[in-house]
DNA sequence: TGCATTTGACCACT
DNA sequence: AGTGGTCAAATGCA
């Protein structure tokens, strides 16, 4: 199982690194004229100033060049705390897209957001449910926020996840009993730690991995994977 | 009662 | 005009 997890992680990371490099090349060469226009128009700050001065006039459509996407069976396992702020059915997609922003957006003005969408072709029972997760923006919040995220304190948790009403991204459901969750979490924590030690997770800050507290369906998806 | 999620509406972008 | 992203009131839960 560890090997599977590591293989999975390696694939995702390789994908991300390739994506990252290709993005850099695109930025350098400005291959896409459309992107170029967008870039120039945003750089001249005519619209951007309006967006920053008035949050109500910020850009609704995101630029693809400041985001990172990946496919994962466990979309909420990224060590960050997210709060869901929207869900929407996307054209030609079977499953709705969920919108999350950093829990500390208000407290620490963290601009990081992510979207999670289940892939259309991942509904079969022979392979795990896969999700496309797209991260936008950088975390500017203090990831620890008073928590020691790098330890085995899986019982101590963040303010929101210690709350029994914690969000989907952090909660354990009653489908798995608590002990099972703890055991699985410890296994997964070690896997995450191995990934960190192997420097396999550059695009994201693995030091931010909070104590795991997965939903049953996330565990199920991960174990199936 | 307070906090997180849900969901329809609104708005920006293409 | 269609689509995607965000807002905010309503709702649910402990």
XYZ file of N, CA and C (backbone and C1' of nucleotides) in Angstrom:
871
model
N 0.839 -1.194 0.000
C 0.000 0.000 0.000
C 0.880 1.253 0.000
N 1.944 1.206 0.852
C 2.864 2.346 0.873
C 3.439 2.596 -0.514
N 3.812 1.471 -1.145
C 4.423 1.607 -2.460
C 3.447 2.245 -3.436
N 2.188 1.812 -3.345
C 1.178 2.385 -4.220
C 1.015 3.864 -3.973
N 0.990 4.203 -2.693
C 0.843 5.624 -2.342
C 2.018 6.420 -2.886
N 3.211 5.874 -2.691
C 4.396 6.586 -3.151
C 4.412 6.702 -4.674
N 4.024 5.607 -5.344
C 3.974 5.653 -6.799
C 3.012 6.720 -7.275
N 1.862 6.718 -6.617
C 0.834 7.704 -6.965
C 1.367 9.112 -6.785
N 1.997 9.339 -5.646
C 2.524 10.666 -5.337
C 3.596 11.056 -6.344
N 4.448 10.084 -6.679
C 5.513 10.377 -7.633
C 4.948 10.818 -8.970
N 3.923 10.097 -9.392
C 3.306 10.448 -10.671
C 2.769 11.872 -10.641
N 2.041 12.166 -9.562
C 1.435 13.499 -9.442
C 2.509 14.568 -9.425
N 3.584 14.304 -8.688
C 4.636 15.300 -8.556
C 5.363 15.510 -9.876
N 5.628 14.394 -10.555
C 6.267 14.510 -11.861
C 5.418 15.347 -12.795
N 4.124 15.066 -12.731
C 3.183 15.818 -13.567
C 3.249 17.302 -13.234
N 3.263 17.581 -11.951
C 3.300 18.975 -11.511
C 4.586 19.659 -11.956
N 5.695 18.931 -11.827
C 6.970 19.537 -12.195
C 7.006 19.842 -13.689
N 6.489 18.896 -14.474
C 6.434 19.124 -15.911
C 5.560 20.323 -16.217
N 4.439 20.344 -15.532
C 3.496 21.450 -15.718
C 4.163 22.770 -15.369
N 4.883 22.741 -14.262
C 5.557 23.935 -13.770
C 6.569 24.421 -14.792
N 7.353 23.482 -15.319
C 8.379 23.849 -16.284
C 7.766 24.398 -17.551
N 6.709 23.735 -17.996
C 6.093 24.197 -19.238
C 5.489 25.579 -19.048
N 4.957 25.816 -17.862
C 4.419 27.142 -17.570
C 5.520 28.186 -17.650
N 6.669 27.834 -17.094
C 7.777 28.778 -17.094
C 8.209 29.093 -18.515
N 8.241 28.016 -19.332
C 8.628 28.233 -20.720
C 7.639 29.131 -21.422
N 6.393 28.901 -21.156
C 5.366 29.722 -21.792
C 5.531 31.163 -21.372
N 5.805 31.364 -20.096
C 5.985 32.727 -19.617
C 7.161 33.392 -20.319
N 8.237 32.623 -20.461
C 9.428 33.203 -21.051
C 9.228 33.525 -22.518
N 8.659 32.604 -23.215
C 8.569 32.760 -24.651
C 7.331 33.527 -25.085
N 6.383 33.612 -24.197
C 5.115 34.249 -24.541
C 4.577 33.686 -25.844
N 4.461 32.375 -25.872
C 4.049 31.690 -27.086
C 2.640 32.068 -27.467
N 1.784 32.072 -26.489
C 0.373 32.282 -26.774
C 0.070 33.773 -26.810
N -0.351 34.210 -27.967
C -0.626 35.638 -28.111
C -1.758 36.101 -27.228
N -2.732 35.215 -27.047
C -3.854 35.602 -26.201
C -3.378 35.836 -24.788
N -2.524 34.900 -24.327
C -1.990 35.047 -22.978
C -1.177 36.322 -22.878
N -0.463 36.586 -23.943
C 0.381 37.761 -23.940
C -0.461 39.012 -23.743
N -1.530 39.072 -24.487
C -2.403 40.230 -24.363
C -2.920 40.354 -22.952
N -3.356 39.199 -22.393
C -3.876 39.216 -21.040
C -2.817 39.685 -20.068
N -1.596 39.158 -20.298
C -0.513 39.468 -19.386
C -0.212 40.957 -19.427
N -0.108 41.461 -20.641
C 0.209 42.877 -20.782
C -0.888 43.725 -20.179
N -2.122 43.361 -20.482
C -3.216 44.194 -19.991
C -3.308 44.151 -18.482
N -2.891 43.009 -17.900
C -2.939 42.958 -16.442
C -1.734 43.651 -15.841
N -0.610 43.606 -16.586
C 0.590 44.234 -16.055
C 0.477 45.746 -16.035
N -0.278 46.274 -16.949
C -0.354 47.736 -16.961
C -1.247 48.257 -15.844
N -1.866 47.305 -15.137
C -2.528 47.628 -13.868
C -3.740 48.524 -14.024
N -4.189 48.712 -15.234
C -5.371 49.556 -15.368
C -6.557 48.899 -14.689
N -6.773 47.594 -15.063
C -7.884 46.879 -14.432
C -7.487 46.396 -13.061
N -6.216 46.037 -12.946
C -5.767 45.419 -11.706
C -5.927 46.374 -10.539
N -5.665 47.650 -10.784
C -5.785 48.607 -9.699
C -7.216 48.684 -9.211
N -8.114 48.661 -10.178
C -9.518 48.682 -9.796
C -9.886 47.462 -8.995
N -9.265 46.336 -9.383
C -9.574 45.092 -8.687
C -9.085 45.133 -7.259
N -7.914 45.707 -7.046
C -7.382 45.691 -5.696
C -8.043 46.743 -4.834
N -8.415 47.837 -5.474
C -9.018 48.872 -4.662
C -10.442 48.538 -4.298
N -11.067 47.780 -5.143
C -12.437 47.387 -4.874
C -12.574 45.889 -5.071
N -12.679 45.156 -4.004
C -12.778 43.704 -4.126
C -13.968 43.242 -4.928
N -14.960 44.048 -5.034
C -16.141 43.645 -5.784
C -15.884 43.646 -7.287
N -14.790 44.275 -7.693
C -14.502 44.346 -9.117
C -13.283 43.513 -9.480
N -12.977 42.545 -8.665
C -11.858 41.696 -9.004
C -12.224 40.816 -10.182
N -11.168 40.253 -10.844
C -11.409 39.379 -11.981
C -12.146 38.132 -11.547
N -13.168 37.793 -12.262
C -13.906 36.576 -11.955
C -13.241 35.377 -12.605
N -12.818 35.541 -13.826
C -12.139 34.442 -14.508
C -10.680 34.449 -14.103
N -10.210 33.260 -13.775
C -8.822 33.168 -13.363
C -7.930 32.933 -14.563
N -6.695 33.328 -14.414
C -5.700 33.028 -15.439
C -5.116 31.669 -15.149
N -4.931 30.894 -16.220
C -4.459 29.532 -16.029
C -2.988 29.487 -15.647
N -2.255 30.591 -15.858
C -0.822 30.526 -15.630
C -0.439 30.810 -14.184
N -1.398 31.039 -13.327
C -1.029 31.180 -11.926
C -1.697 30.097 -11.092
N -1.928 28.968 -11.735
C -2.567 27.881 -11.023
C -1.802 26.582 -11.241
N -2.016 25.663 -10.350
C -1.400 24.341 -10.449
C -2.506 23.313 -10.326
N -2.561 22.386 -11.257
C -3.598 21.370 -11.190
C -2.982 19.998 -10.991
N -3.733 19.140 -10.371
C -3.294 17.764 -10.224
C -4.499 16.858 -10.093
N -4.257 15.582 -10.342
C -5.306 14.585 -10.191
C -4.990 13.738 -8.982
N -5.997 13.538 -8.170
C -5.766 12.793 -6.939
C -7.038 12.115 -6.476
N -6.932 10.956 -5.847
C -8.109 10.339 -5.244
C -8.464 10.981 -3.911
N -7.567 11.771 -3.378
C -7.798 12.405 -2.067
C -7.613 13.914 -2.188
N -8.617 14.588 -2.729
C -8.472 16.010 -3.036
C -8.259 16.899 -1.831
N -8.587 16.418 -0.650
C -8.471 17.281 0.519
C -7.209 17.003 1.317
N -6.417 16.051 0.845
C -5.218 15.697 1.569
C -4.051 16.540 1.058
N -4.014 17.788 1.500
C -2.894 18.632 1.100
C -2.330 19.405 2.278
N -2.796 19.066 3.465
C -2.222 19.649 4.664
C -2.700 21.051 4.970
N -3.533 21.577 4.131
C -4.056 22.919 4.367
C -5.499 22.836 4.838
N -5.933 23.940 5.394
C -7.307 24.014 5.856
C -8.100 24.880 4.890
N -9.156 24.293 4.375
C -9.948 24.994 3.371
C -11.387 25.147 3.839
N -11.974 26.216 3.414
C -13.401 26.412 3.679
C -14.124 26.511 2.346
N -15.169 25.736 2.241
C -15.928 25.724 0.993
C -16.770 26.985 0.904
N -16.729 27.634 -0.238
C -17.533 28.845 -0.396
C -18.438 28.777 -1.602
N -18.395 27.677 -2.323
C -19.292 27.590 -3.456
C -19.240 26.239 -4.133
N -20.268 25.948 -4.864
C -20.322 24.726 -5.665
C -21.123 25.033 -6.906
N -20.670 24.527 -8.019
C -21.341 24.874 -9.257
C -21.263 23.740 -10.253
N -22.332 23.552 -10.974
C -22.297 22.599 -12.069
C -21.598 23.248 -13.260
N -20.622 22.534 -13.766
C -19.837 23.035 -14.882
C -20.344 22.412 -16.164
N -20.331 23.220 -17.186
C -20.821 22.777 -18.478
C -20.124 21.493 -18.936
N -20.894 20.522 -19.378
C -20.389 19.251 -19.906
C -19.664 18.412 -18.860
N -19.827 18.723 -17.624
C -19.225 17.906 -16.569
C -20.343 17.227 -15.797
N -20.124 15.957 -15.471
C -21.151 15.204 -14.759
C -21.264 15.672 -13.316
N -20.137 16.033 -12.766
C -20.098 16.334 -11.335
C -19.862 17.828 -11.109
N -20.424 18.336 -10.034
C -20.241 19.767 -9.746
C -18.812 20.067 -9.325
N -18.430 21.306 -9.481
C -17.109 21.757 -9.037
C -17.278 22.490 -7.713
N -16.426 22.153 -6.772
C -16.480 22.794 -5.465
C -15.371 23.828 -5.358
N -15.687 24.926 -4.728
C -14.736 26.026 -4.588
C -14.355 26.177 -3.122
N -13.076 26.202 -2.872
C -12.566 26.329 -1.509
C -11.607 27.500 -1.422
N -11.605 28.141 -0.292
C -10.603 29.153 -0.016
C -9.957 28.848 1.325
N -8.821 29.443 1.556
C -8.086 29.192 2.784
C -8.924 29.611 3.985
N -8.900 28.757 5.000
C -9.655 29.053 6.224
C -9.224 30.373 6.843
N -7.955 30.718 6.622
C -7.404 31.918 7.262
C -7.464 33.137 6.356
N -8.327 33.074 5.386
C -8.466 34.188 4.450
C -8.752 35.493 5.175
N -9.697 35.460 6.079
C -10.069 36.687 6.778
C -9.025 37.091 7.808
N -8.586 36.096 8.589
C -7.646 36.402 9.669
C -6.319 36.909 9.129
N -5.834 36.221 8.079
C -4.471 36.514 7.631
C -4.425 36.954 6.173
N -5.564 37.237 5.617
C -5.636 37.729 4.250
C -4.933 36.781 3.274
N -5.119 35.506 3.485
C -4.514 34.508 2.602
C -5.369 34.369 1.348
N -4.744 34.499 0.197
C -5.496 34.548 -1.060
C -5.632 33.177 -1.732
N -5.080 32.159 -1.117
C -5.088 30.849 -1.758
C -6.505 30.290 -1.887
N -6.782 29.755 -3.062
C -8.062 29.076 -3.288
C -7.786 27.788 -4.054
N -8.765 26.932 -4.052
C -8.655 25.735 -4.873
C -10.030 25.295 -5.319
N -10.055 24.584 -6.430
C -11.300 23.988 -6.904
C -11.119 22.485 -6.962
N -12.164 21.771 -6.652
C -12.138 20.304 -6.668
C -13.282 19.812 -7.536
N -12.939 18.973 -8.481
C -13.981 18.427 -9.348
C -13.725 16.951 -9.609
N -14.744 16.155 -9.390
C -14.623 14.724 -9.670
C -14.575 14.508 -11.164
N -13.693 13.631 -11.573
C -13.557 13.367 -12.998
C -14.722 12.534 -13.494
N -15.105 12.804 -14.711
C -16.279 12.148 -15.285
C -16.101 10.646 -15.431
N -14.893 10.219 -15.786
C -14.667 8.807 -16.087
C -14.187 8.023 -14.883
N -14.454 8.528 -13.686
C -13.917 7.860 -12.496
C -15.027 7.315 -11.619
N -16.132 6.946 -12.261
C -17.253 6.476 -11.465
C -17.300 4.960 -11.350
N -16.452 4.263 -12.075
C -16.451 2.809 -12.038
C -15.935 2.282 -10.726
N -16.231 1.028 -10.456
C -15.798 0.442 -9.198
C -14.422 -0.186 -9.312
N -13.941 -0.368 -10.545
C -12.664 -1.048 -10.716
C -11.482 -0.126 -10.505
N -11.707 1.180 -10.528
C -10.608 2.107 -10.245
C -11.119 3.213 -9.338
N -10.207 3.830 -8.611
C -10.636 4.792 -7.612
C -11.260 6.044 -8.217
N -12.082 6.678 -7.442
C -12.649 7.951 -7.848
C -11.527 8.978 -7.878
N -11.374 9.622 -9.003
C -10.312 10.607 -9.134
C -10.896 12.008 -9.210
N -10.153 12.936 -8.663
C -10.580 14.325 -8.638
C -9.507 15.198 -9.282
N -9.951 16.210 -9.941
C -9.025 17.214 -10.448
C -9.035 18.385 -9.475
N -7.884 18.655 -8.915
C -7.759 19.749 -7.949
C -6.900 20.838 -8.579
N -7.391 22.040 -8.578
C -6.642 23.175 -9.131
C -6.414 24.186 -8.023
N -5.169 24.473 -7.772
C -4.806 25.447 -6.743
C -4.528 26.794 -7.398
N -5.066 27.823 -6.803
C -4.847 29.182 -7.294
C -4.239 30.021 -6.182
N -3.248 30.772 -6.529
C -2.653 31.685 -5.566
C -1.777 30.980 -4.558
N -1.028 31.752 -3.844
C -0.098 31.231 -2.849
C -0.653 31.451 -1.455
N -0.335 30.530 -0.581
C -0.706 30.710 0.823
C 0.184 31.774 1.446
N -0.433 32.798 1.971
C 0.323 33.826 2.676
C 0.077 33.731 4.167
N -0.750 32.770 4.535
C -1.047 32.611 5.954
C 0.065 31.827 6.629
N 0.110 31.976 7.943
C 0.999 31.144 8.729
C 0.362 29.783 8.826
N 0.963 28.798 8.125
C 0.332 27.486 8.035
C 0.151 26.821 9.388
N 1.098 27.076 10.301
C 0.979 26.432 11.602
C -0.136 27.050 12.409
N -0.142 28.380 12.373
C -1.204 29.112 13.048
C -1.433 28.604 14.451
N -0.311 28.378 15.163
C -0.432 27.909 16.532
C -0.462 26.406 16.659
N -0.290 25.715 15.524
C -0.337 24.263 15.547
C 1.025 23.734 15.164
N 1.401 22.652 15.774
C 2.605 21.987 15.355
C 2.235 20.932 14.337
N 2.268 21.305 13.074
C 1.752 20.413 12.042
C 2.704 19.287 11.711
N 3.924 19.370 12.138
C 4.873 18.354 11.728
C 5.006 17.206 12.710
N 4.203 17.173 13.712
C 4.344 16.153 14.720
C 3.286 15.092 14.584
N 3.317 14.147 15.497
C 2.330 13.084 15.494
C 1.111 13.425 16.308
N 0.946 14.681 16.622
C -0.186 15.089 17.443
C -1.464 15.044 16.648
N -1.806 13.857 16.202
C -3.002 13.783 15.383
C -4.261 14.022 16.183
N -4.143 14.034 17.469
C -5.322 14.333 18.272
C -5.500 15.833 18.441
N -4.366 16.529 18.605
C -4.460 17.980 18.649
C -4.590 18.464 17.247
N -5.448 19.436 17.071
C -5.709 19.851 15.711
C -5.918 21.339 15.644
N -6.191 21.792 14.458
C -6.392 23.209 14.251
C -7.714 23.623 14.862
N -7.880 24.933 14.997
C -9.125 25.383 15.604
C -10.350 24.825 14.927
N -10.330 24.764 13.610
C -11.545 24.309 12.951
C -11.651 22.792 12.970
N -10.516 22.100 12.812
C -10.631 20.660 12.729
C -10.814 20.028 14.098
N -10.480 20.751 15.142
C -10.754 20.211 16.460
C -12.240 20.330 16.758
N -12.854 21.181 16.001
C -14.288 21.335 16.122
C -14.963 20.144 15.471
N -15.923 19.570 16.145
C -16.583 18.394 15.588
C -17.357 18.733 14.338
N -17.590 20.006 14.119
C -18.311 20.380 12.907
C -17.351 20.824 11.822
N -16.158 20.320 11.870
C -15.160 20.791 10.932
C -15.563 20.487 9.512
N -14.895 21.166 8.614
C -15.291 21.110 7.223
C -14.988 19.764 6.598
N -15.493 19.589 5.391
C -15.306 18.348 4.662
C -13.840 18.051 4.461
N -13.040 19.079 4.407
C -11.637 18.848 4.121
C -10.890 18.319 5.319
N -11.473 18.304 6.478
C -10.719 17.894 7.638
C -11.407 16.849 8.476
N -12.667 16.633 8.251
C -13.422 15.828 9.194
C -13.327 14.335 8.915
N -13.522 13.547 9.954
C -13.735 12.114 9.813
C -15.222 11.863 9.985
N -15.760 11.022 9.149
C -17.168 10.734 9.298
C -17.349 9.489 10.130
N -18.581 9.176 10.408
C -18.858 8.045 11.264
C -18.831 6.720 10.526
N -18.581 6.735 9.225
C -18.528 5.489 8.480
C -17.320 4.667 8.885
N -16.276 5.325 9.293
C -15.123 4.637 9.822
C -15.068 4.980 11.303
N -14.824 3.967 12.124
C -14.744 4.309 13.516
C -13.461 5.062 13.793
N -13.420 5.713 14.916
C -12.348 6.644 15.203
C -11.004 5.930 15.214
N -10.982 4.726 15.772
C -9.721 4.023 15.871
C -9.153 3.702 14.492
N -10.036 3.261 13.613
C -9.598 2.971 12.254
C -9.011 4.202 11.620
N -9.694 5.322 11.825
C -9.200 6.558 11.231
C -7.823 6.896 11.763
N -7.646 6.715 13.052
C -6.361 7.047 13.639
C -5.266 6.166 13.071
N -5.551 4.876 12.973
C -4.556 3.966 12.431
C -4.202 4.332 11.001
N -5.225 4.534 10.203
C -4.985 4.891 8.815
C -4.230 6.204 8.720
N -4.614 7.119 9.585
C -3.959 8.414 9.535
C -2.474 8.286 9.828
N -2.147 7.440 10.785
C -0.739 7.305 11.112
C 0.041 6.696 9.958
N -0.583 5.713 9.287
C 0.065 5.122 8.127
C 0.293 6.177 7.062
N -0.742 6.954 6.815
C -0.653 7.954 5.774
C 0.335 9.046 6.142
N 0.381 9.355 7.441
C 1.323 10.374 7.869
C 2.746 9.947 7.554
N 3.010 8.668 7.806
C 4.358 8.184 7.527
C 4.645 8.255 6.033
N 3.640 7.940 5.236
C 3.837 8.025 3.795
C 4.166 9.445 3.389
N 3.395 10.370 3.937
C 3.623 11.784 3.615
C 5.015 12.200 4.048
N 5.428 11.687 5.190
C 6.746 12.017 5.699
C 7.820 11.491 4.765
N 7.604 10.273 4.246
C 8.579 9.694 3.324
C 8.673 10.533 2.067
N 7.525 10.983 1.613
C 7.519 11.828 0.416
C 8.327 13.083 0.688
N 8.098 13.668 1.853
C 8.813 14.887 2.198
C 10.309 14.649 2.198
N 10.724 13.549 2.843
C 12.145 13.288 2.966
C 12.791 13.037 1.619
N 12.014 12.524 0.688
C 12.565 12.262 -0.636
C 12.476 13.481 -1.536
N 12.096 14.601 -0.960
C 12.010 15.857 -1.723
C 11.131 15.698 -2.957
N 10.046 14.985 -2.794
C 9.215 14.686 -3.946
C 8.032 15.621 -4.050
N 7.988 16.634 -3.263
C 6.771 17.418 -3.238
C 7.091 18.899 -3.316
N 7.884 19.267 -4.277
C 8.337 20.646 -4.357
C 7.254 21.684 -4.558
N 6.263 21.447 -5.427
C 5.297 22.507 -5.686
C 4.541 22.947 -4.452
N 4.426 22.093 -3.445
C 3.678 22.474 -2.258
C 4.566 22.346 -1.044
N 4.217 23.075 -0.066
C 5.003 23.090 1.148
C 4.590 21.939 2.030
N 5.375 20.871 1.980
C 5.002 19.692 2.751
C 5.131 19.908 4.243
N 5.897 20.906 4.627
C 5.996 21.165 6.061
C 4.662 21.607 6.604
N 3.787 21.971 5.693
C 2.480 22.442 6.131
C 1.517 21.304 6.387
N 1.964 20.074 6.173
C 1.046 18.962 6.369
C 0.544 18.915 7.797
N -0.705 19.147 7.936
C -1.322 19.115 9.256
C -1.616 17.673 9.613
N -1.888 17.409 10.875
C -2.293 16.071 11.258
C -3.452 15.604 10.405
N -3.357 14.399 9.932
C -4.383 13.912 9.020
C -5.672 13.635 9.747
N -6.727 13.938 9.043
C -8.039 13.686 9.597
C -8.976 13.531 8.422
N -8.871 12.397 7.756
C -9.528 12.241 6.480
C -10.958 11.776 6.618
N -11.720 12.157 5.621
C -13.054 11.609 5.509
C -12.961 10.143 5.124
N -14.001 9.410 5.438
C -13.982 7.988 5.122
C -13.878 7.748 3.635
N -14.545 8.591 2.882
C -14.510 8.385 1.441
C -13.136 8.712 0.892
N -12.441 9.623 1.564
C -11.096 9.929 1.124
C -10.186 8.747 1.409
N -10.351 8.182 2.597
C -9.551 7.020 2.945
C -9.852 5.878 2.004
N -11.124 5.701 1.726
C -11.531 4.635 0.838
C -10.897 4.811 -0.527
N -10.966 6.035 -1.028
C -10.396 6.300 -2.341
C -8.898 6.065 -2.338
N -8.245 6.494 -1.259
C -6.811 6.335 -1.183
C -6.428 4.871 -1.091
N -7.169 4.134 -0.263
C -6.854 2.732 -0.097
C -7.106 1.959 -1.382
N -8.175 2.316 -2.067
C -8.445 1.661 -3.345
C -7.348 1.947 -4.339
N -6.884 3.181 -4.289
C -5.874 3.588 -5.233
C -4.580 2.802 -4.993
P -29.483 32.966 21.495
O -27.998 32.538 21.049
C -27.085 32.104 22.051
C -25.828 31.617 21.357
C -25.389 32.486 20.166
O -24.001 32.734 20.264
C -25.575 30.219 19.510
P -23.381 33.904 19.391
O -22.268 33.073 18.609
C -21.491 32.131 19.336
C -20.807 31.168 18.383
C -20.205 31.825 17.138
O -18.954 31.222 16.860
C -21.763 30.176 16.488
P -17.971 31.963 15.861
O -17.709 30.839 14.774
C -17.412 29.521 15.198
C -17.804 28.535 14.119
C -17.307 28.910 12.721
O -16.572 27.825 12.186
C -19.606 28.322 12.678
P -15.773 28.030 10.837
O -16.487 26.986 9.869
C -16.645 25.655 10.313
C -17.537 24.887 9.357
C -17.171 25.040 7.887
O -17.264 23.769 7.248
C -19.403 25.756 8.233
P -16.991 23.658 5.697
O -18.457 23.527 5.091
C -19.331 22.524 5.620
C -20.706 22.615 4.988
C -20.713 22.583 3.451
O -21.696 21.648 3.040
C -21.911 24.457 4.234
P -21.882 21.267 1.539
O -23.191 22.076 1.133
C -24.347 21.938 1.948
C -25.464 22.844 1.446
C -25.663 22.833 -0.076
O -27.047 22.707 -0.334
C -25.399 25.051 0.692
P -27.589 22.284 -1.755
O -28.042 23.664 -2.392
C -28.863 24.537 -1.622
C -28.982 25.874 -2.311
C -28.929 25.824 -3.846
O -29.895 26.698 -4.377
C -27.354 27.346 -3.041
P -30.633 26.315 -5.711
O -31.215 27.731 -6.161
C -31.869 28.538 -5.202
C -31.460 29.987 -5.365
C -31.523 30.521 -6.806
O -32.161 31.788 -6.795
C -29.360 30.876 -5.893
P -32.401 32.590 -8.118
O -31.386 33.807 -7.960
C -31.324 34.487 -6.710
C -30.234 35.535 -6.750
C -30.171 36.345 -8.053
O -29.976 37.718 -7.738
C -28.074 35.285 -7.627
P -30.054 38.807 -8.881
O -28.538 39.288 -8.979
C -27.825 39.578 -7.784
C -26.342 39.659 -8.078
C -25.994 40.481 -9.328
O -25.077 41.495 -8.963
C -24.883 38.371 -9.333
P -24.771 42.682 -9.958
O -23.340 42.279 -10.514
C -22.295 41.967 -9.597
C -21.119 41.359 -10.330
C -20.767 42.087 -11.642
O -19.375 42.315 -11.663
C -21.002 39.761 -12.009
P -18.746 43.385 -12.653
O -17.541 42.544 -13.298
C -16.698 41.792 -12.429
C -15.952 40.737 -13.215
C -15.324 41.233 -14.517
O -14.053 40.630 -14.650
C -16.837 39.473 -14.978
P -13.063 41.187 -15.726
O -13.012 39.989 -16.766
C -12.720 38.676 -16.304
C -13.116 37.653 -17.349
C -12.611 37.969 -18.756
O -11.887 36.858 -19.243
C -14.915 37.393 -18.778
P -11.021 37.036 -20.544
O -11.840 36.165 -21.601
C -12.154 34.819 -21.279
C -13.107 34.238 -22.318
C -12.695 34.510 -23.759
O -12.844 33.313 -24.510
C -14.911 35.228 -23.398
P -28.622 38.500 -25.243
O -28.110 36.989 -25.182
C -27.861 36.283 -26.398
C -26.985 35.093 -26.118
C -27.432 34.238 -24.929
O -27.198 32.873 -25.257
C -25.257 35.092 -24.505
P -27.670 31.801 -24.241
O -26.271 31.207 -23.742
C -25.291 30.869 -24.719
C -23.994 30.497 -24.045
C -24.143 29.568 -22.837
O -23.135 28.574 -22.912
C -22.994 31.544 -22.198
P -23.149 27.405 -21.876
O -21.948 27.799 -20.907
C -20.673 28.113 -21.481
C -19.761 28.654 -20.418
C -19.763 27.860 -19.103
O -18.465 27.365 -18.870
C -19.922 30.204 -18.708
P -18.177 26.379 -17.680
O -17.420 27.331 -16.649
C -16.303 28.067 -17.100
C -15.877 29.079 -16.061
C -15.649 28.516 -14.649
O -14.515 29.166 -14.111
C -17.262 30.229 -14.560
P -13.901 28.696 -12.741
O -14.223 29.932 -11.775
C -13.599 31.176 -12.067
C -14.008 32.223 -11.048
C -13.844 31.803 -9.590
O -13.302 32.908 -8.872
C -16.091 32.438 -9.991
P -13.000 32.787 -7.312
O -14.208 33.618 -6.668
C -14.367 34.971 -7.060
C -15.614 35.554 -6.427
C -15.695 35.412 -4.898
O -15.854 36.710 -4.343
C -17.731 34.746 -5.939
P -15.900 36.921 -2.788
O -17.443 37.270 -2.573
C -18.049 38.193 -3.473
C -19.538 38.302 -3.179
C -19.876 38.388 -1.685
O -20.831 39.411 -1.498
C -21.060 36.592 -2.703
P -21.000 40.100 -0.084
O -22.344 39.429 0.439
C -23.487 39.444 -0.405
C -24.542 38.497 0.144
C -24.661 38.469 1.674
O -26.018 38.316 2.026
C -24.266 36.320 0.886
P -26.552 39.032 3.350
O -27.982 38.356 3.486
C -28.808 38.222 2.330
C -29.482 36.860 2.310
C -30.125 36.437 3.634
O -31.404 35.866 3.369
C -28.551 34.798 2.943
P -32.288 35.325 4.554
O -32.188 33.745 4.404
C -32.384 33.168 3.122
C -32.159 31.667 3.174
C -32.809 30.952 4.356
O -33.414 29.751 3.904
C -30.474 30.529 4.345
P -34.255 28.862 4.920
O -33.241 27.705 5.317
C -32.541 27.014 4.274
C -31.481 26.110 4.865
C -31.934 25.332 6.114
O -31.903 23.949 5.818
C -29.766 26.283 6.392
P -32.374 22.894 6.897
O -30.989 22.334 7.470
C -29.943 22.034 6.551
C -28.721 21.553 7.300
C -29.011 20.681 8.513
O -28.057 19.635 8.570
C -27.777 22.597 9.181
P -28.325 18.368 9.502
O -27.138 18.476 10.557
C -25.828 18.814 10.099
C -24.969 19.237 11.260
C -25.253 18.480 12.569
O -24.043 18.001 13.104
C -25.273 20.818 12.937
P -24.076 16.730 14.059
O -23.325 17.275 15.352
C -22.036 17.854 15.202
C -21.764 18.792 16.351
C -22.015 18.184 17.731
O -20.953 18.514 18.600
C -23.215 20.201 17.500
